[in-house]
mmCIF file of C-alpha atoms in Angstrom:
data_model
loop_
_atom_site.group_PDB
_atom_site.id
_atom_site.type_symbol
_atom_site.label_atom_id
_atom_site.label_comp_id
_atom_site.label_asym_id
_atom_site.label_seq_id
_atom_site.Cartn_x
_atom_site.Cartn_y
_atom_site.Cartn_z
ATOM 1 C CA MET D 85 19.936 -62.747 -97.332
ATOM 2 C CA VAL D 86 20.435 -60.734 -94.146
ATOM 3 C CA ARG D 87 22.525 -62.450 -91.470
ATOM 4 C CA ILE D 88 21.539 -62.005 -87.823
ATOM 5 C CA GLY D 89 23.527 -63.467 -84.938
ATOM 6 C CA ILE D 90 21.443 -64.044 -81.814
ATOM 7 C CA SER D 91 23.233 -64.290 -78.481
ATOM 8 C CA VAL D 92 21.254 -66.667 -76.270
ATOM 9 C CA GLU D 93 21.385 -67.759 -72.658
ATOM 10 C CA GLY D 94 21.866 -71.513 -73.070
ATOM 11 C CA PRO D 95 21.115 -74.738 -74.962
ATOM 12 C CA THR D 96 17.309 -74.471 -74.746
ATOM 13 C CA GLU D 97 17.246 -71.089 -76.450
ATOM 14 C CA GLU D 98 19.937 -72.236 -78.872
ATOM 15 C CA ARG D 99 17.775 -75.182 -79.965
ATOM 16 C CA PHE D 100 14.716 -72.942 -80.176
ATOM 17 C CA ILE D 101 16.487 -70.586 -82.567
ATOM 18 C CA THR D 102 17.853 -73.428 -84.703
ATOM 19 C CA LYS D 103 14.700 -75.555 -84.763
ATOM 20 C CA VAL D 104 11.938 -72.939 -84.781
ATOM 21 C CA LEU D 105 13.003 -69.347 -85.381
ATOM 22 C CA THR D 106 15.616 -69.799 -88.118
ATOM 23 C CA PRO D 107 13.208 -71.634 -90.481
ATOM 24 C CA TYR D 108 10.582 -68.951 -89.829
ATOM 25 C CA LEU D 109 12.922 -66.029 -90.496
ATOM 26 C CA SER D 110 14.368 -67.695 -93.593
ATOM 27 C CA THR D 111 11.014 -67.178 -95.338
ATOM 28 C CA TYR D 112 11.761 -63.451 -95.030
ATOM 29 C CA SER D 113 15.307 -63.830 -96.406
ATOM 30 C CA ILE D 114 16.829 -63.626 -92.940
ATOM 31 C CA TYR D 115 19.351 -66.208 -91.747
ATOM 32 C CA SER D 116 19.701 -66.334 -87.964
ATOM 33 C CA THR D 117 22.473 -68.065 -86.046
ATOM 34 C CA PRO D 118 22.329 -68.704 -82.273
ATOM 35 C CA ILE D 119 25.456 -68.199 -80.171
ATOM 36 C CA SER D 120 25.133 -69.609 -76.654
ATOM 37 C CA MET D 121 26.515 -67.744 -73.653
ATOM 38 C CA GLY D 122 26.302 -70.856 -71.482
ATOM 39 C CA GLY D 123 24.423 -69.032 -68.737
ATOM 40 C CA ASP D 124 25.844 -66.398 -66.369
ATOM 41 C CA ILE D 125 24.186 -63.500 -68.210
ATOM 42 C CA LYS D 126 25.412 -60.128 -66.968
ATOM 43 C CA LEU D 127 26.204 -56.813 -68.613
ATOM 44 C CA ASP D 128 29.978 -57.131 -68.853
ATOM 45 C CA ARG D 129 29.758 -60.568 -70.483
ATOM 46 C CA VAL D 130 26.991 -59.425 -72.819
ATOM 47 C CA ARG D 131 29.019 -56.411 -73.908
ATOM 48 C CA SER D 132 32.069 -58.548 -74.602
ATOM 49 C CA GLU D 133 30.046 -61.154 -76.498
ATOM 50 C CA LEU D 134 28.134 -58.715 -78.691
ATOM 51 C CA GLN D 135 31.257 -56.770 -79.585
ATOM 52 C CA LYS D 136 32.998 -60.031 -80.459
ATOM 53 C CA ILE D 137 30.291 -61.357 -82.773
ATOM 54 C CA ALA D 138 29.022 -58.079 -84.271
ATOM 55 C CA HIS D 139 31.595 -58.083 -87.053
ATOM 56 C CA ASN D 140 30.478 -61.509 -88.297
ATOM 57 C CA PHE D 141 26.844 -60.525 -88.963
ATOM 58 C CA ASP D 142 24.778 -57.771 -90.526
ATOM 59 C CA PHE D 143 22.920 -57.415 -87.214
ATOM 60 C CA VAL D 144 23.069 -58.990 -83.776
ATOM 61 C CA SER D 145 20.290 -59.560 -81.264
ATOM 62 C CA THR D 146 19.784 -61.239 -77.905
ATOM 63 C CA LEU D 147 17.389 -63.722 -76.341
ATOM 64 C CA TYR D 148 17.942 -63.649 -72.580
ATOM 65 C CA ASP D 149 15.462 -64.457 -69.819
ATOM 66 C CA TYR D 150 14.604 -61.615 -67.462
ATOM 67 C CA TYR D 151 15.011 -64.032 -64.545
ATOM 68 C CA GLY D 152 18.399 -65.198 -65.763
ATOM 69 C CA PHE D 153 19.919 -61.727 -66.032
ATOM 70 C CA LYS D 154 22.319 -61.249 -63.125
ATOM 71 C CA GLY D 155 23.022 -58.005 -61.305
ATOM 72 C CA LYS D 156 19.792 -56.246 -62.262
ATOM 73 C CA ASP D 157 18.183 -53.748 -59.896
ATOM 74 C CA ASP D 158 14.989 -54.649 -58.032
ATOM 75 C CA ASN D 159 12.991 -52.161 -60.104
ATOM 76 C CA GLU D 160 14.592 -53.167 -63.400
ATOM 77 C CA THR D 161 12.306 -53.708 -66.397
ATOM 78 C CA LYS D 162 12.906 -55.508 -69.664
ATOM 79 C CA TYR D 163 13.160 -52.113 -71.361
ATOM 80 C CA SER D 164 15.698 -50.709 -68.929
ATOM 81 C CA LEU D 165 17.811 -53.856 -69.306
ATOM 82 C CA GLU D 166 17.631 -53.593 -73.081
ATOM 83 C CA MET D 167 18.728 -49.947 -72.890
ATOM 84 C CA LYS D 168 21.586 -50.878 -70.572
ATOM 85 C CA ILE D 169 22.797 -53.391 -73.145
ATOM 86 C CA ILE D 170 22.803 -50.686 -75.830
ATOM 87 C CA ASN D 171 24.504 -48.150 -73.578
ATOM 88 C CA HIS D 172 27.229 -50.601 -72.518
ATOM 89 C CA ILE D 173 28.416 -51.534 -76.007
ATOM 90 C CA ALA D 174 30.715 -49.546 -78.272
ATOM 91 C CA GLU D 175 28.964 -46.744 -80.160
ATOM 92 C CA ASN D 176 30.144 -47.980 -83.548
ATOM 93 C CA ILE D 177 28.151 -51.234 -83.287
ATOM 94 C CA ARG D 178 25.004 -49.864 -81.622
ATOM 95 C CA PRO D 179 23.131 -49.466 -84.949
ATOM 96 C CA LYS D 180 23.604 -53.216 -85.524
ATOM 97 C CA VAL D 181 22.294 -54.371 -82.140
ATOM 98 C CA ILE D 182 18.666 -55.334 -81.396
ATOM 99 C CA PRO D 183 18.552 -56.282 -77.695
ATOM 100 C CA TYR D 184 15.691 -58.437 -76.431
ATOM 101 C CA ILE D 185 14.849 -59.618 -72.920
ATOM 102 C CA GLN D 186 12.119 -62.271 -72.632
ATOM 103 C CA MET D 187 9.603 -61.802 -69.822
ATOM 104 C CA TYR D 188 9.905 -63.641 -67.587
ATOM 105 C CA GLU D 189 11.663 -66.526 -69.254
ATOM 106 C CA PHE D 190 11.535 -68.698 -72.376
ATOM 107 C CA GLU D 191 9.101 -71.210 -70.853
ATOM 108 C CA GLY D 192 6.423 -68.543 -70.634
ATOM 109 C CA LEU D 193 6.083 -68.752 -74.423
ATOM 110 C CA LEU D 194 5.059 -72.402 -74.137
ATOM 111 C CA PHE D 195 1.857 -71.380 -72.353
ATOM 112 C CA SER D 196 0.689 -69.943 -75.687
ATOM 113 C CA ASP D 197 -1.010 -73.293 -76.350
ATOM 114 C CA PRO D 198 -1.683 -75.532 -73.321
ATOM 115 C CA GLU D 199 -3.132 -78.264 -75.540
ATOM 116 C CA VAL D 200 0.149 -78.621 -77.429
ATOM 117 C CA MET D 201 2.000 -78.567 -74.111
ATOM 118 C CA GLU D 202 -0.039 -81.535 -72.869
ATOM 119 C CA ILE D 203 0.425 -83.505 -76.098
ATOM 120 C CA GLU D 204 4.193 -82.965 -76.269
ATOM 121 C CA ILE D 205 4.896 -83.707 -72.597
ATOM 122 C CA GLY D 206 2.456 -86.612 -72.707
ATOM 123 C CA GLU D 207 0.666 -86.200 -69.382
ATOM 124 C CA GLU D 208 -3.073 -85.851 -68.904
ATOM 125 C CA GLY D 209 -4.303 -82.767 -67.092
ATOM 126 C CA ILE D 210 -1.564 -80.378 -68.214
ATOM 127 C CA GLN D 211 -3.897 -78.438 -70.493
ATOM 128 C CA HIS D 212 -6.381 -77.745 -67.686
ATOM 129 C CA TRP D 213 -3.560 -76.934 -65.253
ATOM 130 C CA ALA D 214 -1.890 -74.511 -67.695
ATOM 131 C CA ASN D 215 -5.181 -72.814 -68.529
ATOM 132 C CA SER D 216 -5.864 -72.242 -64.831
ATOM 133 C CA ILE D 217 -2.469 -70.527 -64.530
ATOM 134 C CA LEU D 218 -3.173 -68.377 -67.579
ATOM 135 C CA ASN D 219 -6.465 -67.305 -66.030
ATOM 136 C CA GLU D 220 -4.517 -65.878 -63.092
ATOM 137 C CA PHE D 221 -2.537 -63.676 -65.477
ATOM 138 C CA GLU D 222 -5.234 -62.395 -67.843
ATOM 139 C CA ASN D 223 -4.347 -65.110 -70.382
ATOM 140 C CA ASN D 224 -0.993 -63.454 -71.041
ATOM 141 C CA PRO D 225 1.869 -66.017 -71.068
ATOM 142 C CA GLU D 226 4.463 -63.273 -70.635
ATOM 143 C CA ARG D 227 2.935 -62.172 -67.327
ATOM 144 C CA ILE D 228 3.220 -65.538 -65.565
ATOM 145 C CA ASN D 229 5.235 -64.509 -62.548
ATOM 146 C CA ASN D 230 4.851 -64.654 -58.785
ATOM 147 C CA SER D 231 8.448 -65.227 -57.808
ATOM 148 C CA ILE D 232 11.522 -66.963 -59.122
ATOM 149 C CA LEU D 233 10.223 -70.097 -57.361
ATOM 150 C CA THR D 234 6.995 -70.013 -59.376
ATOM 151 C CA SER D 235 8.419 -68.972 -62.726
ATOM 152 C CA PRO D 236 7.083 -70.816 -65.804
ATOM 153 C CA SER D 237 9.965 -73.306 -65.868
ATOM 154 C CA LYS D 238 9.699 -74.050 -62.133
ATOM 155 C CA ARG D 239 5.945 -74.601 -62.489
ATOM 156 C CA LEU D 240 6.526 -77.031 -65.350
ATOM 157 C CA GLU D 241 9.333 -78.881 -63.587
ATOM 158 C CA ASN D 242 7.340 -79.228 -60.358
ATOM 159 C CA LYS D 243 4.115 -80.335 -62.041
ATOM 160 C CA THR D 244 5.297 -82.419 -65.004
ATOM 161 C CA LYS D 245 8.174 -84.464 -66.394
ATOM 162 C CA TYR D 246 9.187 -81.431 -68.472
ATOM 163 C CA ARG D 247 12.761 -81.609 -69.793
ATOM 164 C CA LYS D 248 13.950 -78.130 -70.651
ATOM 165 C CA THR D 249 16.219 -78.693 -73.641
ATOM 166 C CA THR D 250 14.000 -81.352 -75.242
ATOM 167 C CA HIS D 251 10.410 -80.407 -74.523
ATOM 168 C CA GLY D 252 10.914 -76.639 -74.691
ATOM 169 C CA PRO D 253 11.951 -76.327 -78.352
ATOM 170 C CA ASN D 254 9.635 -79.184 -79.396
ATOM 171 C CA ILE D 255 6.582 -77.552 -77.813
ATOM 172 C CA ALA D 256 7.476 -74.197 -79.374
ATOM 173 C CA ALA D 257 7.879 -75.839 -82.782
ATOM 174 C CA GLU D 258 4.431 -77.433 -82.582
ATOM 175 C CA ILE D 259 2.819 -74.192 -81.412
ATOM 176 C CA GLY D 260 4.490 -72.218 -84.188
ATOM 177 C CA ILE D 261 5.913 -68.715 -84.260
ATOM 178 C CA ASP D 262 2.702 -67.143 -85.585
ATOM 179 C CA LEU D 263 0.579 -68.248 -82.612
ATOM 180 C CA ILE D 264 3.309 -67.319 -80.133
ATOM 181 C CA ARG D 265 3.367 -63.849 -81.703
ATOM 182 C CA GLN D 266 -0.406 -63.583 -81.296
ATOM 183 C CA LYS D 267 -0.284 -64.531 -77.619
ATOM 184 C CA CYS D 268 2.950 -62.811 -76.536
ATOM 185 C CA ALA D 269 3.206 -59.091 -77.304
ATOM 186 C CA GLY D 270 6.809 -58.707 -76.185
ATOM 187 C CA PHE D 271 7.980 -61.600 -78.338
ATOM 188 C CA ASN D 272 5.917 -60.289 -81.252
ATOM 189 C CA ASN D 273 7.539 -56.866 -80.977
ATOM 190 C CA TRP D 274 10.969 -58.482 -81.110
ATOM 191 C CA ILE D 275 10.172 -60.482 -84.241
ATOM 192 C CA THR D 276 8.649 -57.380 -85.838
ATOM 193 C CA ARG D 277 11.845 -55.441 -85.141
ATOM 194 C CA LEU D 278 13.969 -58.189 -86.675
ATOM 195 C CA LEU D 279 11.821 -58.225 -89.806
ATOM 196 C CA GLU D 280 11.702 -54.438 -90.149
ATOM 197 C CA THR D 281 15.433 -54.047 -89.569
ATOM 198 C CA ALA D 282 16.216 -56.677 -92.193
ATOM 199 C CA GLN D 283 13.886 -55.034 -94.718
ATOM 200 C CA GLN D 284 15.666 -51.716 -94.267
ATOM 201 C CA ALA D 285 19.120 -53.246 -94.719
#
C-alpha cells in the first residue's frame, strides 16, 4: 500500500478526499489522507506544509483551487503555479511531490453531471441551468470562468441552496471519479499521475 498525503484548501476538499477519492484510490493499493490548510493558500504556507508532512508519506500532493491561490500573477496558469510549488520546496523532497491546481475551483467538477447536481441539491431546473452554462464553455466543466464573481461556486450559491461542505462532496460521490475523469482533463491527468507514481514506487 502506497501512502499519499494530499494537502487541501479546506473542509470541502477534505471531505471530498475522504468520502470519494480515498475509496477510489484504495482499489489501486493507494491510501490517501487529506490534510487541510484551512484556507489562505500561498506559496510560503504551501512550502512549509509540504515540507512538514512529506516525511510521513511515500508521496505528497495538493488539491488547491486556482481562484483560492493568493499572490499569483495576473498571467499565472495552473502549470506555472504547480512549477512554483516544486521550485519553492527543498530539493530533497521534490521527487515525492505531485502538485495539482484545480481549474478554476472544486465546484467546477460538479458540473460533470448536471442531473446528479439537481437530484442532490433537490431543486427543479438545476439540470437545465447547469447545461446552459456548460454550453457556454464547450461542455468543459474546468473552463467555467468569467470572473471570480461568476466562478462555479458563486453560480451555485446565487442560483441554488447549495451548501459547500455538504452538497459538494455528496454530488461528487454520486457522479463518481470515473465520470469526473472523463469530463475534466486536468483532474484526469492528476489522478493518472497519482496512479502512475504509485505503480512505480
